Amino acid sequence: MKRSPLKCIKNISSNTLFALAIFMAAIMPAVSQAAVKEISITSSQHLSTFYNTRNGNTNTLDRGEVGAIFGEGYSRLYEKFILPAYDPSVTLTSGLLWTPITARSMEVYLTDGNWVSFNYYTAPNPIGGLVAKTATNISQKKPIDLTEYLNKAYKNGTPVGFMMKSSIEGQNWTDFTGFPSGAQTLSLTFTSAVPEPETYAMLLTGLGLMGFIVRRKRKS
């Protein structure tokens, strides 16, 4: 009469069960562990527009400027980023990093990533929501948490854009911050719940070992 696999497992020696328990304990954390990948994306459009009553708009490609100019106008910085292809198994945490040259207070707004004209800079009010109002650190990378916004954009497959402006724009004060070219990067951390291929291999090996022991026990 054939014995059921459950009875076979019950008859396995305590030493064998102990060895299997250690093996599976080593495997299970790897199965539940998430795969993490961090990348940085440089801006696909780096554009500064200075506006005042004398000069109007000036397109500066080699340098980003943010500031309020006493009695004349302002300078705003726009950055656009193209996100990687969407993967539904992945969640994303992210931040916008920049390296200012001078320590001034400024605001960062979300914008339409498809923006291409100067009209945005001369609009009376910023387009999009305020992300952060902060004082910068001289020559240091300063992060802004953009996780919620970027996860929506990532899922929709749309470009993302940000505008930086002086927090005292429109007041009779001079407040100017310069950024080196390419100083703004988008730092993304991708976290996937799907195990790595090595984890699958370990799990299959463990199941195969258990099956081998059961078959051997049957024969004996």
mmCIF file of C-alpha atoms in Angstrom:
data_model
loop_
_atom_site.group_PDB
_atom_site.id
_atom_site.type_symbol
_atom_site.label_atom_id
_atom_site.label_comp_id
_atom_site.label_asym_id
_atom_site.label_seq_id
_atom_site.Cartn_x
_atom_site.Cartn_y
_atom_site.Cartn_z
ATOM 1 C CA MET A 1 0.000 0.000 0.000
ATOM 2 C CA LYS A 2 1.312 3.429 -0.945
ATOM 3 C CA ARG A 3 2.124 5.872 1.790
ATOM 4 C CA SER A 4 1.066 9.501 1.533
ATOM 5 C CA PRO A 5 3.755 12.210 1.236
ATOM 6 C CA LEU A 6 2.616 13.655 4.550
ATOM 7 C CA LYS A 7 3.314 10.348 6.336
ATOM 8 C CA CYS A 8 6.684 10.185 4.627
ATOM 9 C CA ILE A 9 7.595 13.639 5.866
ATOM 10 C CA LYS A 10 6.547 12.667 9.383
ATOM 11 C CA ASN A 11 8.927 9.703 9.260
ATOM 12 C CA ILE A 12 11.948 11.799 8.243
ATOM 13 C CA SER A 13 14.638 11.830 10.906
ATOM 14 C CA SER A 14 14.956 14.817 13.229
ATOM 15 C CA ASN A 15 18.446 15.575 11.861
ATOM 16 C CA THR A 16 17.068 15.794 8.316
ATOM 17 C CA LEU A 17 14.208 18.065 9.393
ATOM 18 C CA PHE A 18 16.656 20.316 11.223
ATOM 19 C CA ALA A 19 18.818 20.594 8.088
ATOM 20 C CA LEU A 20 15.767 21.414 5.963
ATOM 21 C CA ALA A 21 14.609 24.052 8.450
ATOM 22 C CA ILE A 22 17.995 25.801 8.288
ATOM 23 C CA PHE A 23 17.987 25.654 4.480
ATOM 24 C CA MET A 24 14.468 27.086 4.095
ATOM 25 C CA ALA A 25 15.165 29.760 6.716
ATOM 26 C CA ALA A 26 18.071 30.910 4.559
ATOM 27 C CA ILE A 27 15.838 31.022 1.492
ATOM 28 C CA MET A 28 12.717 32.760 2.800
ATOM 29 C CA PRO A 29 14.281 36.150 3.629
ATOM 30 C CA ALA A 30 15.612 36.278 0.082
ATOM 31 C CA VAL A 31 12.127 35.577 -1.284
ATOM 32 C CA SER A 32 10.555 38.472 0.609
ATOM 33 C CA GLN A 33 13.446 40.881 0.093
ATOM 34 C CA ALA A 34 12.794 43.632 -2.474
ATOM 35 C CA ALA A 35 15.077 44.416 -5.368
ATOM 36 C CA VAL A 36 16.317 48.019 -5.199
ATOM 37 C CA LYS A 37 17.839 50.081 -7.993
ATOM 38 C CA GLU A 38 18.868 53.726 -7.680
ATOM 39 C CA ILE A 39 19.582 55.971 -10.660
ATOM 40 C CA SER A 40 20.049 59.682 -11.317
ATOM 41 C CA ILE A 41 18.582 61.419 -14.364
ATOM 42 C CA THR A 42 20.010 64.687 -15.672
ATOM 43 C CA SER A 43 17.676 67.308 -17.074
ATOM 44 C CA SER A 44 16.699 67.129 -20.739
ATOM 45 C CA GLN A 45 16.109 70.885 -20.855
ATOM 46 C CA HIS A 46 18.108 73.387 -18.849
ATOM 47 C CA LEU A 47 16.784 76.899 -19.399
ATOM 48 C CA SER A 48 16.980 80.155 -17.497
ATOM 49 C CA THR A 49 14.876 83.183 -18.398
ATOM 50 C CA PHE A 50 15.649 86.638 -17.067
ATOM 51 C CA TYR A 51 12.877 89.180 -17.454
ATOM 52 C CA ASN A 52 13.016 92.909 -16.769
ATOM 53 C CA THR A 53 11.635 96.160 -18.135
ATOM 54 C CA ARG A 54 14.741 96.833 -20.270
ATOM 55 C CA ASN A 55 15.785 93.492 -21.747
ATOM 56 C CA GLY A 56 12.732 91.274 -21.814
ATOM 57 C CA ASN A 57 13.586 87.573 -22.058
ATOM 58 C CA THR A 58 17.090 86.138 -22.212
ATOM 59 C CA ASN A 59 17.690 82.441 -22.877
ATOM 60 C CA THR A 60 20.745 81.179 -20.984
ATOM 61 C CA LEU A 61 21.752 77.626 -21.918
ATOM 62 C CA ASP A 62 25.023 77.302 -19.998
ATOM 63 C CA ARG A 63 23.787 78.384 -16.595
ATOM 64 C CA GLY A 64 20.627 78.407 -14.509
ATOM 65 C CA GLU A 65 19.680 81.532 -12.586
ATOM 66 C CA VAL A 66 17.046 82.175 -9.909
ATOM 67 C CA GLY A 67 16.535 85.587 -8.379
ATOM 68 C CA ALA A 68 14.566 88.757 -7.728
ATOM 69 C CA ILE A 69 16.110 91.869 -9.287
ATOM 70 C CA PHE A 70 15.428 95.136 -7.443
ATOM 71 C CA GLY A 71 12.888 97.205 -9.358
ATOM 72 C CA GLU A 72 13.458 95.376 -12.660
ATOM 73 C CA GLY A 73 12.190 91.831 -12.738
ATOM 74 C CA TYR A 74 13.235 88.301 -11.969
ATOM 75 C CA SER A 75 15.049 85.216 -13.141
ATOM 76 C CA ARG A 76 13.503 81.734 -13.013
ATOM 77 C CA LEU A 77 14.929 78.318 -13.735
ATOM 78 C CA TYR A 78 13.091 75.533 -15.565
ATOM 79 C CA GLU A 79 14.151 71.879 -15.626
ATOM 80 C CA LYS A 80 12.529 69.006 -17.526
ATOM 81 C CA PHE A 81 13.170 65.271 -16.949
ATOM 82 C CA ILE A 82 12.174 62.204 -18.966
ATOM 83 C CA LEU A 83 11.388 59.197 -16.743
ATOM 84 C CA PRO A 84 12.306 55.582 -17.613
ATOM 85 C CA ALA A 85 9.723 53.216 -19.104
ATOM 86 C CA TYR A 86 6.950 52.333 -16.658
ATOM 87 C CA ASP A 87 7.086 48.984 -14.869
ATOM 88 C CA PRO A 88 3.856 48.153 -12.938
ATOM 89 C CA SER A 89 5.731 45.907 -10.494
ATOM 90 C CA VAL A 90 7.912 48.789 -9.342
ATOM 91 C CA THR A 91 7.332 51.519 -6.771
ATOM 92 C CA LEU A 92 9.427 54.651 -6.833
ATOM 93 C CA THR A 93 10.871 57.040 -4.265
ATOM 94 C CA SER A 94 12.599 60.141 -5.514
ATOM 95 C CA GLY A 95 13.984 63.565 -4.902
ATOM 96 C CA LEU A 96 15.126 66.560 -6.920
ATOM 97 C CA LEU A 97 18.740 67.486 -6.167
ATOM 98 C CA TRP A 98 20.461 70.736 -7.054
ATOM 99 C CA THR A 99 23.764 72.430 -6.283
ATOM 100 C CA PRO A 100 23.403 76.172 -5.637
ATOM 101 C CA ILE A 101 26.314 78.597 -5.751
ATOM 102 C CA THR A 102 24.890 81.144 -3.324
ATOM 103 C CA ALA A 103 22.678 80.705 -0.273
ATOM 104 C CA ARG A 104 19.292 82.236 -1.039
ATOM 105 C CA SER A 105 15.724 81.266 -0.261
ATOM 106 C CA MET A 106 13.642 80.043 -3.181
ATOM 107 C CA GLU A 107 10.473 78.135 -4.136
ATOM 108 C CA VAL A 108 10.185 75.070 -6.366
ATOM 109 C CA TYR A 109 6.983 74.461 -8.360
ATOM 110 C CA LEU A 110 5.723 71.584 -10.439
ATOM 111 C CA THR A 111 5.243 72.407 -14.112
ATOM 112 C CA ASP A 112 4.050 70.814 -17.316
ATOM 113 C CA GLY A 113 6.941 68.701 -18.606
ATOM 114 C CA ASN A 114 5.969 69.523 -22.195
ATOM 115 C CA TRP A 115 6.550 73.263 -21.718
ATOM 116 C CA VAL A 116 8.624 74.783 -24.544
ATOM 117 C CA SER A 117 8.010 78.558 -24.649
ATOM 118 C CA PHE A 118 8.970 81.694 -22.725
ATOM 119 C CA ASN A 119 5.317 82.453 -21.952
ATOM 120 C CA TYR A 120 5.492 80.345 -18.825
ATOM 121 C CA TYR A 121 8.129 82.565 -17.229
ATOM 122 C CA THR A 122 6.243 85.784 -17.812
ATOM 123 C CA ALA A 123 2.936 84.451 -16.453
ATOM 124 C CA PRO A 124 1.710 86.379 -13.390
ATOM 125 C CA ASN A 125 1.463 83.205 -11.281
ATOM 126 C CA PRO A 126 3.476 79.952 -11.336
ATOM 127 C CA ILE A 127 1.827 77.004 -13.065
ATOM 128 C CA GLY A 128 1.468 73.864 -10.958
ATOM 129 C CA GLY A 129 1.702 73.249 -7.230
ATOM 130 C CA LEU A 130 4.369 74.411 -4.797
ATOM 131 C CA VAL A 131 6.727 71.548 -3.929
ATOM 132 C CA ALA A 132 9.060 73.244 -1.475
ATOM 133 C CA LYS A 133 10.001 76.628 -0.056
ATOM 134 C CA THR A 134 13.500 76.375 1.299
ATOM 135 C CA ALA A 135 16.810 78.054 1.974
ATOM 136 C CA THR A 136 19.587 76.534 -0.103
ATOM 137 C CA ASN A 137 22.986 75.375 1.106
ATOM 138 C CA ILE A 138 26.040 76.822 -0.631
ATOM 139 C CA SER A 139 27.646 74.350 -3.058
ATOM 140 C CA GLN A 140 25.811 71.374 -1.571
ATOM 141 C CA LYS A 141 23.208 69.080 -3.064
ATOM 142 C CA LYS A 142 19.797 69.947 -1.676
ATOM 143 C CA PRO A 143 17.018 67.298 -1.961
ATOM 144 C CA ILE A 144 13.262 67.796 -2.349
ATOM 145 C CA ASP A 145 10.940 64.826 -1.830
ATOM 146 C CA LEU A 146 8.866 64.305 -4.996
ATOM 147 C CA THR A 147 7.725 60.729 -4.450
ATOM 148 C CA GLU A 148 3.942 61.167 -4.668
ATOM 149 C CA TYR A 149 4.022 63.436 -7.714
ATOM 150 C CA LEU A 150 6.599 61.412 -9.630
ATOM 151 C CA ASN A 151 4.843 58.085 -9.063
ATOM 152 C CA LYS A 152 1.774 59.518 -10.809
ATOM 153 C CA ALA A 153 3.870 60.871 -13.668
ATOM 154 C CA TYR A 154 5.827 57.603 -13.871
ATOM 155 C CA LYS A 155 2.605 55.614 -14.261
ATOM 156 C CA ASN A 156 1.281 58.003 -16.921
ATOM 157 C CA GLY A 157 4.545 57.973 -18.861
ATOM 158 C CA THR A 158 4.699 61.779 -19.040
ATOM 159 C CA PRO A 159 7.755 64.067 -18.718
ATOM 160 C CA VAL A 160 8.138 65.952 -15.442
ATOM 161 C CA GLY A 161 9.148 69.570 -15.056
ATOM 162 C CA PHE A 162 10.043 71.943 -12.231
ATOM 163 C CA MET A 163 10.364 75.713 -11.970
ATOM 164 C CA MET A 164 12.529 77.419 -9.352
ATOM 165 C CA LYS A 165 11.893 81.035 -8.352
ATOM 166 C CA SER A 166 12.910 83.459 -5.641
ATOM 167 C CA SER A 167 10.679 83.402 -2.562
ATOM 168 C CA ILE A 168 10.802 87.230 -2.458
ATOM 169 C CA GLU A 169 10.101 87.763 -6.151
ATOM 170 C CA GLY A 170 8.213 91.027 -6.685
ATOM 171 C CA GLN A 171 9.642 92.712 -3.580
ATOM 172 C CA ASN A 172 12.165 95.541 -3.630
ATOM 173 C CA TRP A 173 15.088 93.330 -2.747
ATOM 174 C CA THR A 174 17.851 91.702 -4.745
ATOM 175 C CA ASP A 175 17.947 87.939 -4.158
ATOM 176 C CA PHE A 176 20.024 85.987 -6.669
ATOM 177 C CA THR A 177 21.075 82.323 -6.856
ATOM 178 C CA GLY A 178 23.200 80.807 -9.628
ATOM 179 C CA PHE A 179 23.399 77.137 -10.613
ATOM 180 C CA PRO A 180 26.143 75.463 -12.650
ATOM 181 C CA SER A 181 25.031 73.795 -15.866
ATOM 182 C CA GLY A 182 23.582 70.350 -15.187
ATOM 183 C CA ALA A 183 23.435 70.985 -11.439
ATOM 184 C CA GLN A 184 19.896 69.639 -11.218
ATOM 185 C CA THR A 185 19.413 65.869 -11.211
ATOM 186 C CA LEU A 186 16.446 63.652 -10.454
ATOM 187 C CA SER A 187 17.397 60.863 -8.053
ATOM 188 C CA LEU A 188 15.110 57.813 -8.347
ATOM 189 C CA THR A 189 15.057 54.639 -6.255
ATOM 190 C CA PHE A 190 13.113 51.750 -7.804
ATOM 191 C CA THR A 191 11.858 49.048 -5.427
ATOM 192 C CA SER A 192 10.413 45.817 -6.802
ATOM 193 C CA ALA A 193 8.728 43.074 -4.752
ATOM 194 C CA VAL A 194 9.662 40.516 -7.407
ATOM 195 C CA PRO A 195 12.552 38.294 -6.228
ATOM 196 C CA GLU A 196 15.798 38.195 -8.144
ATOM 197 C CA PRO A 197 16.467 35.155 -10.415
ATOM 198 C CA GLU A 198 18.954 33.829 -7.857
ATOM 199 C CA THR A 199 16.156 33.674 -5.284
ATOM 200 C CA TYR A 200 13.992 31.561 -7.561
ATOM 201 C CA ALA A 201 16.923 29.196 -8.129
ATOM 202 C CA MET A 202 17.492 28.779 -4.387
ATOM 203 C CA LEU A 203 13.798 28.160 -3.754
ATOM 204 C CA LEU A 204 13.577 25.527 -6.506
ATOM 205 C CA THR A 205 16.722 23.855 -5.159
ATOM 206 C CA GLY A 206 15.170 23.638 -1.692
ATOM 207 C CA LEU A 207 11.929 22.172 -3.037
ATOM 208 C CA GLY A 208 13.886 19.690 -5.144
ATOM 209 C CA LEU A 209 15.902 18.614 -2.116
ATOM 210 C CA MET A 210 12.751 18.045 -0.106
ATOM 211 C CA GLY A 211 11.234 16.002 -2.933
ATOM 212 C CA PHE A 212 14.389 13.908 -3.188
ATOM 213 C CA ILE A 213 14.298 13.125 0.536
ATOM 214 C CA VAL A 214 10.634 12.160 0.353
ATOM 215 C CA ARG A 215 11.256 9.838 -2.616
ATOM 216 C CA ARG A 216 14.240 8.264 -0.902
ATOM 217 C CA LYS A 217 12.214 7.706 2.239
ATOM 218 C CA ARG A 218 9.523 5.983 0.190
ATOM 219 C CA LYS A 219 12.030 3.540 -1.283
ATOM 220 C CA SER A 220 13.418 2.661 2.132
#
